[in-house]
PDB file of C-alpha atoms and ligand atoms in Angstrom:
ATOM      1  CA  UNK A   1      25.582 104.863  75.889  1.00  0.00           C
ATOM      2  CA  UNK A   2      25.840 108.041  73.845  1.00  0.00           C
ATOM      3  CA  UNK A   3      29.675 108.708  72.987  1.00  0.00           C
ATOM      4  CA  UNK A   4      29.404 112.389  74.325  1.00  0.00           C
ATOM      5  CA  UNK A   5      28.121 111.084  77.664  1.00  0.00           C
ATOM      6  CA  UNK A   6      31.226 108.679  77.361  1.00  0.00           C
ATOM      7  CA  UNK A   7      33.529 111.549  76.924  1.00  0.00           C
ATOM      8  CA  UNK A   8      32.000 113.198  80.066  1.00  0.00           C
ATOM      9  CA  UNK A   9      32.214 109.929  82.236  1.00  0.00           C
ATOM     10  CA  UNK A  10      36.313 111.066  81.815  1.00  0.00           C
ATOM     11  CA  UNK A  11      35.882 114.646  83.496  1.00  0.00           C
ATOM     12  CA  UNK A  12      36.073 114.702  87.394  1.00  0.00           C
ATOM     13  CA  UNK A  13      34.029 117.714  87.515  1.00  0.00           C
ATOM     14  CA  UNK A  14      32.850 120.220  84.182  1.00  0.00           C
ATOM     15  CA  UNK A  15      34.793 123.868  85.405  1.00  0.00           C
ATOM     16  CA  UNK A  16      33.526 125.995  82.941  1.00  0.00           C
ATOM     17  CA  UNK A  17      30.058 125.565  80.525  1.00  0.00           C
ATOM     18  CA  UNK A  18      29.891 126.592  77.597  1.00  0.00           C
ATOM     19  CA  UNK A  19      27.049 129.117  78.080  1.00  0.00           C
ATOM     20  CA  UNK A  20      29.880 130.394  80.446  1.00  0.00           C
ATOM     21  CA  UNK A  21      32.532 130.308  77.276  1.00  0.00           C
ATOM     22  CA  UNK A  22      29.478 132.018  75.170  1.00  0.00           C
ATOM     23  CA  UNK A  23      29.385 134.784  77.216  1.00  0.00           C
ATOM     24  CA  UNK A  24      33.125 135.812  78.038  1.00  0.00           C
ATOM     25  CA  UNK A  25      33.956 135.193  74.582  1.00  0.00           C
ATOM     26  CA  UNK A  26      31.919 137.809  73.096  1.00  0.00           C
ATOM     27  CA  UNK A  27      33.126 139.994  75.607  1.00  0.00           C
ATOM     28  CA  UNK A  28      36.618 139.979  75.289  1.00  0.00           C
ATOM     29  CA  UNK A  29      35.480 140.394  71.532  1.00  0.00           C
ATOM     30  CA  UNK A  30      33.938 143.443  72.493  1.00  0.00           C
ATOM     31  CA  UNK A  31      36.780 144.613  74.156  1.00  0.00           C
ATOM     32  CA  UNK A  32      39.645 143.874  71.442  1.00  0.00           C
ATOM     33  CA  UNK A  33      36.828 145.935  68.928  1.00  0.00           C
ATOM     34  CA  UNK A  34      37.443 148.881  71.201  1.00  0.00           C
ATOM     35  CA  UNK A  35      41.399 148.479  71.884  1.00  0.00           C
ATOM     36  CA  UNK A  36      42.044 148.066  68.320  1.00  0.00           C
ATOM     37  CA  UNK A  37      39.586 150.701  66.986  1.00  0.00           C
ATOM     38  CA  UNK A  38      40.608 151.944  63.188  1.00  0.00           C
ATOM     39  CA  UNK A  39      43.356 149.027  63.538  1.00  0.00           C
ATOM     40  CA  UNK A  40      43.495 145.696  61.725  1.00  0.00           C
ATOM     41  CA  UNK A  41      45.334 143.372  63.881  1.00  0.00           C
ATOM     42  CA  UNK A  42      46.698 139.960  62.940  1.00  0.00           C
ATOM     43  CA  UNK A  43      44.930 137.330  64.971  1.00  0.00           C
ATOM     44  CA  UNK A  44      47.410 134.591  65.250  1.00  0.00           C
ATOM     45  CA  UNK A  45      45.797 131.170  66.429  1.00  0.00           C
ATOM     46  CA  UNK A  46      47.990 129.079  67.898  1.00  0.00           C
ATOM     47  CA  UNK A  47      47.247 125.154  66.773  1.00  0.00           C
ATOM     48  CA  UNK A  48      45.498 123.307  67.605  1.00  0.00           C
ATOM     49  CA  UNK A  49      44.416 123.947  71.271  1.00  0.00           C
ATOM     50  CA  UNK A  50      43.111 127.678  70.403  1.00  0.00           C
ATOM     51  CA  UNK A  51      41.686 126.300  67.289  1.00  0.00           C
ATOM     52  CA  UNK A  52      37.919 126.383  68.563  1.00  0.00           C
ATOM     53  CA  UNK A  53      38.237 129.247  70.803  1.00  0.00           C
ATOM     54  CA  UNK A  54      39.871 131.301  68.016  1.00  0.00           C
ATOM     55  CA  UNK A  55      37.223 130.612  65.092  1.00  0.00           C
ATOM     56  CA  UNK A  56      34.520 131.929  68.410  1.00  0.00           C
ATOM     57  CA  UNK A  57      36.340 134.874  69.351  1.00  0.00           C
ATOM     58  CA  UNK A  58      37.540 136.208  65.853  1.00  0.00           C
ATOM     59  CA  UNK A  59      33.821 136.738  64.963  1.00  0.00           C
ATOM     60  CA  UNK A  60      33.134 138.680  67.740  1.00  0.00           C
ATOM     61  CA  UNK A  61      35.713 140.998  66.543  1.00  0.00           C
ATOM     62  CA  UNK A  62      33.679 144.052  64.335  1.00  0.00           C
ATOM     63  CA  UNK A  63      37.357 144.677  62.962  1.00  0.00           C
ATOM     64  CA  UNK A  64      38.680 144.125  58.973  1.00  0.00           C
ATOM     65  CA  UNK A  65      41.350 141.635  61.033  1.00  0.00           C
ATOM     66  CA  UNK A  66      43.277 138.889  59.377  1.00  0.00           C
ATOM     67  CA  UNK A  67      43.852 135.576  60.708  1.00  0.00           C
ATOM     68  CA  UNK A  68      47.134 133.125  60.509  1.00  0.00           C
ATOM     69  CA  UNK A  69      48.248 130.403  62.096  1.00  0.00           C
ATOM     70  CA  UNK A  70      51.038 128.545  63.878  1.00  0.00           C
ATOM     71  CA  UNK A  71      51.796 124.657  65.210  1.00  0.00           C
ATOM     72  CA  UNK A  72      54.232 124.712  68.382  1.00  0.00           C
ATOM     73  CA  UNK A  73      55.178 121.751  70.454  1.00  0.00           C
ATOM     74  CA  UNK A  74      56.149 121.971  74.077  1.00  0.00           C
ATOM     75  CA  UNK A  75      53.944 118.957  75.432  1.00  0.00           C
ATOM     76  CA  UNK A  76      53.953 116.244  73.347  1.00  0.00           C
ATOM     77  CA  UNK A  77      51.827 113.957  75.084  1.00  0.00           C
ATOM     78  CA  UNK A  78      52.190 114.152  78.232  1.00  0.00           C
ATOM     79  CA  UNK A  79      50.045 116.174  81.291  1.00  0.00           C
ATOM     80  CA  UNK A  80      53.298 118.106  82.206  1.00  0.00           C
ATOM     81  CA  UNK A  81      55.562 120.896  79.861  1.00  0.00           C
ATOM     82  CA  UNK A  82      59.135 119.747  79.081  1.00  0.00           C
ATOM     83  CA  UNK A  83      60.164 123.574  78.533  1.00  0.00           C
ATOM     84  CA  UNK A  84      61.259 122.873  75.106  1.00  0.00           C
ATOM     85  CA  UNK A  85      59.361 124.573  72.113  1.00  0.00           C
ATOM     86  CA  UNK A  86      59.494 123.518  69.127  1.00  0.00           C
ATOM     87  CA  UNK A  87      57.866 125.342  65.864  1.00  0.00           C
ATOM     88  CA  UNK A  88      55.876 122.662  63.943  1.00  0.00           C
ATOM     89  CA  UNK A  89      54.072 124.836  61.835  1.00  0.00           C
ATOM     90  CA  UNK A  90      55.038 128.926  61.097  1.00  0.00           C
ATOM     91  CA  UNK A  91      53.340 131.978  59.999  1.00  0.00           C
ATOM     92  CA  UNK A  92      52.070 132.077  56.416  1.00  0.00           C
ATOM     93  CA  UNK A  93      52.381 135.744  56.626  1.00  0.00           C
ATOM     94  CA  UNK A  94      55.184 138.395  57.235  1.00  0.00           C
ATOM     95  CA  UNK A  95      54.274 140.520  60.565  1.00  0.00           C
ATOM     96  CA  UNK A  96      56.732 143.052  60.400  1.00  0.00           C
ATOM     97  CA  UNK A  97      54.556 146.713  61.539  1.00  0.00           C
ATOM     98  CA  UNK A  98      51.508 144.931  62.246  1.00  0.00           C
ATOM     99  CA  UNK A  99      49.280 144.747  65.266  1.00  0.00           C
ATOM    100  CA  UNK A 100      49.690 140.888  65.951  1.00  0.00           C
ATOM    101  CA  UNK A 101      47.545 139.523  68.565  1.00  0.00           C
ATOM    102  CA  UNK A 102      48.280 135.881  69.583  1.00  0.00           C
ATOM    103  CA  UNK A 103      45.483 133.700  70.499  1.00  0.00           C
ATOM    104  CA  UNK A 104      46.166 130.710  73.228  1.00  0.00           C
ATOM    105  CA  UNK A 105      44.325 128.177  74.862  1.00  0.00           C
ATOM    106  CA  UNK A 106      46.013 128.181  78.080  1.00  0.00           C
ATOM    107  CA  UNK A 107      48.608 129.369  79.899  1.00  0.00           C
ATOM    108  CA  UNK A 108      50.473 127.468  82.691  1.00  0.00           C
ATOM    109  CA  UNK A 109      54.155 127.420  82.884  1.00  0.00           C
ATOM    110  CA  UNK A 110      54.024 130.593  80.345  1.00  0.00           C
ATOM    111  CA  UNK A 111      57.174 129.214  78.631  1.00  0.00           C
ATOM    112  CA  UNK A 112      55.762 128.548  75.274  1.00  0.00           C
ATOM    113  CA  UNK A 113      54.054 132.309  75.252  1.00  0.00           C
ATOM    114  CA  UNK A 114      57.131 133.592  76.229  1.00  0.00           C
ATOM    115  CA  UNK A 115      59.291 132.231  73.510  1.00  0.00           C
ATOM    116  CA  UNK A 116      56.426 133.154  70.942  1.00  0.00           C
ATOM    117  CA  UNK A 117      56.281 136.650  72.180  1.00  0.00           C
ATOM    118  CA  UNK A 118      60.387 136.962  71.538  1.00  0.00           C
ATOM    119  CA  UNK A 119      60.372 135.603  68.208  1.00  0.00           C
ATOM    120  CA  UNK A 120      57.255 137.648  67.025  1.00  0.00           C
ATOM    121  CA  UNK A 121      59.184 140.684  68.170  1.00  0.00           C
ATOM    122  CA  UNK A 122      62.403 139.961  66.810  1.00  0.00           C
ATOM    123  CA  UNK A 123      60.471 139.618  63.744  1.00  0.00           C
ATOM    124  CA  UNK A 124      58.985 143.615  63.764  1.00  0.00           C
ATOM    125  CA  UNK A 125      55.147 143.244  64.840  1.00  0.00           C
ATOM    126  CA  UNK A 126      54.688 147.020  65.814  1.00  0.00           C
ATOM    127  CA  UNK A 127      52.394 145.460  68.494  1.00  0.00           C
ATOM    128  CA  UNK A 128      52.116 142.205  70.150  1.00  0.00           C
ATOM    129  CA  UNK A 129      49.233 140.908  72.691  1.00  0.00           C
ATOM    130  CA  UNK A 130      48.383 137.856  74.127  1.00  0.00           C
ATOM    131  CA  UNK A 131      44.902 136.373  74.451  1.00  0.00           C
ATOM    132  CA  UNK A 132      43.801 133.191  76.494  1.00  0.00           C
ATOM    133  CA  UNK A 133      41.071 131.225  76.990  1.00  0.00           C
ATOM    134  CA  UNK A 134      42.792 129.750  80.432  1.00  0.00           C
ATOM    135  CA  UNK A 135      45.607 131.006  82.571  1.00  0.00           C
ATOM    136  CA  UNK A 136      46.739 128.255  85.542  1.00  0.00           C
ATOM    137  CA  UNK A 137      48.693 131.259  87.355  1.00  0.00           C
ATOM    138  CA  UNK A 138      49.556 128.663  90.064  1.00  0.00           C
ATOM    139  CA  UNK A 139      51.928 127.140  87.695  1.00  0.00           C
ATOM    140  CA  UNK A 140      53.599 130.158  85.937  1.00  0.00           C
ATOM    141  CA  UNK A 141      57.601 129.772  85.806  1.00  0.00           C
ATOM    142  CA  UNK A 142      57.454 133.266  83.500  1.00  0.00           C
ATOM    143  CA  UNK A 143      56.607 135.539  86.085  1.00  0.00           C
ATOM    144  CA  UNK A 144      56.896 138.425  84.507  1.00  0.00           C
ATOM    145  CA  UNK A 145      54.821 137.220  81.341  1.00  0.00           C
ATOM    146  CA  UNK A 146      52.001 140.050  80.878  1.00  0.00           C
ATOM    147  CA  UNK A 147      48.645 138.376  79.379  1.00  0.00           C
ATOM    148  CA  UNK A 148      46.812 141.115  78.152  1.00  0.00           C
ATOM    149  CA  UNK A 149      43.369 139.174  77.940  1.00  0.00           C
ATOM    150  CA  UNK A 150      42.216 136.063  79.529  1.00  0.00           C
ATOM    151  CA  UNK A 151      38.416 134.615  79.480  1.00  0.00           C
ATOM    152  CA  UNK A 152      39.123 132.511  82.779  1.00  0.00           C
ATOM    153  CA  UNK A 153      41.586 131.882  85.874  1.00  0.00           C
ATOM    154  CA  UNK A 154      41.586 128.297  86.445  1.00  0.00           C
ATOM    155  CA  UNK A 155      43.351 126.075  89.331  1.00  0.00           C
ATOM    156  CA  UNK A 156      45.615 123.865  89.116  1.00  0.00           C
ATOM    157  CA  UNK A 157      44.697 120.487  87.191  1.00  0.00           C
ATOM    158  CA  UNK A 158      44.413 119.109  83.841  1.00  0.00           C
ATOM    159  CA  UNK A 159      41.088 120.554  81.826  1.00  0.00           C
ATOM    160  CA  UNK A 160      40.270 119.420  78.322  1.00  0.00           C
ATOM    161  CA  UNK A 161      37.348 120.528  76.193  1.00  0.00           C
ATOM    162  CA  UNK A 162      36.890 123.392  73.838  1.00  0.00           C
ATOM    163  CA  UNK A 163      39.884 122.453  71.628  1.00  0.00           C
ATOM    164  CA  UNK A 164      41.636 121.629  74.832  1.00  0.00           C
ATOM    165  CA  UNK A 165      42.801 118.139  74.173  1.00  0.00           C
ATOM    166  CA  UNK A 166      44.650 114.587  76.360  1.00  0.00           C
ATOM    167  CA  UNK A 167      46.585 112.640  73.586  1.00  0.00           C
ATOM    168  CA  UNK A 168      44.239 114.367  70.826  1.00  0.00           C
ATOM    169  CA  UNK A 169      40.860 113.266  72.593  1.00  0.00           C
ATOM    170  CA  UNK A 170      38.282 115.846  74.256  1.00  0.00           C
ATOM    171  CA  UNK A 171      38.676 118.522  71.488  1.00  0.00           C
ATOM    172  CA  UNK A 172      35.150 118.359  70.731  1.00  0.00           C
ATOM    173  CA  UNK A 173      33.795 118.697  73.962  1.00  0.00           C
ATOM    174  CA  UNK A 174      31.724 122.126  74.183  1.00  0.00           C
ATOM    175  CA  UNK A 175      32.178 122.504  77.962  1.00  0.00           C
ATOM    176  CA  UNK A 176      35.919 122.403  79.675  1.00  0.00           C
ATOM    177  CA  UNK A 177      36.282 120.106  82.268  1.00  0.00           C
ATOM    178  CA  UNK A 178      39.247 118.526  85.312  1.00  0.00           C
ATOM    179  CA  UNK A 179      40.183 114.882  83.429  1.00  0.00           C
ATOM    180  CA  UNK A 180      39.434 112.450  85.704  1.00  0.00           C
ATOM    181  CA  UNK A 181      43.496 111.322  86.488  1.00  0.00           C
ATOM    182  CA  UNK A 182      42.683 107.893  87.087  1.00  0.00           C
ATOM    183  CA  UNK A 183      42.478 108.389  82.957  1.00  0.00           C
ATOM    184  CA  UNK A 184      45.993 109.830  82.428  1.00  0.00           C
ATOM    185  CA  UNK A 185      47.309 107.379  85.281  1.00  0.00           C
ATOM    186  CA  UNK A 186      48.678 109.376  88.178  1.00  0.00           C
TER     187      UNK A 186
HETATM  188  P1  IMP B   1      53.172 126.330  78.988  1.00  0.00           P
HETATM  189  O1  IMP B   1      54.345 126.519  78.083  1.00  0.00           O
HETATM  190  O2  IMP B   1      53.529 125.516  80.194  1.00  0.00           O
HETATM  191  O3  IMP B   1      52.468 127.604  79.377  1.00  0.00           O
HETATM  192  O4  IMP B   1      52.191 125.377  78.225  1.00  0.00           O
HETATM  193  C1  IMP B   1      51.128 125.793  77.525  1.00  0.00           C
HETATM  194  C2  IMP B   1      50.625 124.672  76.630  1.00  0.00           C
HETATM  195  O5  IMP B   1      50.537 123.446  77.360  1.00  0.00           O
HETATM  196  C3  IMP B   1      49.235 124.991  76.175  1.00  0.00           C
HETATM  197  O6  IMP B   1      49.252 125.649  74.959  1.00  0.00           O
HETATM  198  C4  IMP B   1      48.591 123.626  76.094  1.00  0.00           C
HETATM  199  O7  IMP B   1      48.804 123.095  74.811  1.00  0.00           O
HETATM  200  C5  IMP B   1      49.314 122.774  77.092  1.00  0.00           C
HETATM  201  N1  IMP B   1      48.568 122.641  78.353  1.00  0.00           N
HETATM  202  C6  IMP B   1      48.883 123.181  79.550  1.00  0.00           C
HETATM  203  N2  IMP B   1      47.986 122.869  80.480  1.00  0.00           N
HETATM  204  C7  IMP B   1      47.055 122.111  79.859  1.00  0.00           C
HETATM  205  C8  IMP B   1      45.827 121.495  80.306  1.00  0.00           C
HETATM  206  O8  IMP B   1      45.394 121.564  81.475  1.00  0.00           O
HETATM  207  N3  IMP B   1      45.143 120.801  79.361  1.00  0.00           N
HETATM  208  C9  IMP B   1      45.552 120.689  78.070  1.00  0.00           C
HETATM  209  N4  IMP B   1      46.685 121.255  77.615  1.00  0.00           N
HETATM  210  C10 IMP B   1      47.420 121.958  78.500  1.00  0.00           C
HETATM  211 MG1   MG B   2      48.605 124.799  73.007  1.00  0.00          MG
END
């Protein structure tokens, strides 16, 4: 069998294609090219989730942007978030008085955003915004977490695809799918 069609056989169901991801992608390029007109934000890709999804969106930007990025851990391995964040990997760059927007893969508990947001403050970005592919609101123990952009609202269940990985497997997948959970054994 062809490996893709082995990586599929994993998914319950595919959520969102990639003709989908095409489209809402270039919009919400469209759409950062108008907030940040005459600006030249700091598109900060968060590893390695957003890793796909940011190398897509930043050329949709029409903007002289710049681009950095950051590791943080708040997973591990597992399907559920421990609340602890960890920073694995930080900014190349200093942000103090720029226009930093962060770039996410998903957002479910909104613990790791939230952290990220304070310390990207504390450090003297003159602006901060948050953009992400997914947001899980059903699962959101920040409540009063404002994402400023997000491509698509998505229930409750473990998706991979589209950078979005299960122990480092599915990044490659172009379409984002539910993981089967007979595979991560619940
Ligand atoms: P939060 O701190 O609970 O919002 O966790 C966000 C992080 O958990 C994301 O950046 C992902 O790395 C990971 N995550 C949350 N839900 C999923 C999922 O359904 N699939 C893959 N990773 C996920
Ligand atoms: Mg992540």
């Amino acid at each position: 069998m062809e490996r893709t069609a082995e990586m599929y056989q994993d998914l319950d169901r595919v959520i969102v294609t990639r003709e989908e991801i095409t489209r809402k992608v270039r919009k919400l390029g469209e759409q950062i090219t108008k907030d940040y007109k005459g600006k030249e934000p700091v598109m900060v890709c968060i590893l390695k989730g957003a890793a796909i999804f940011f190398s897509d969106l930043i050329r949709e930007i029409a903007l002289p942007l710049s681009t950095d990025f950051m590791a943080i851990s708040s997973y591990g391995s597992a399907t559920k978030t421990s609340g602890v964040v960890r920073i694995l990997k930080d900014l190349d760059n200093d942000i103090l008085g720029k226009d930093v927007i962060i770039v996410e893969d998903i957002v479910d508990t909104g613990i790791t955003l939230n952290y990220l947001q304070k310390i990207l403050i504390q450090r003297g970005a003159s602006s901060l915004k948050i953009a992400a592919l997914l947001d899980k609101t059903a699962r959101r123990k920040v409540p009063d977490l404002k994402v400023d952009y997000v491509c698509f609202d998505i229930p409750d269940a473990f998706v991979v695809g589209y950078g979005l990985d299960y122990n480092q497997k599915y990044r490659n997948l172009p379409d984002i799918g539910i993981l089967s959970p007979r595979i991560y054994g619940e």
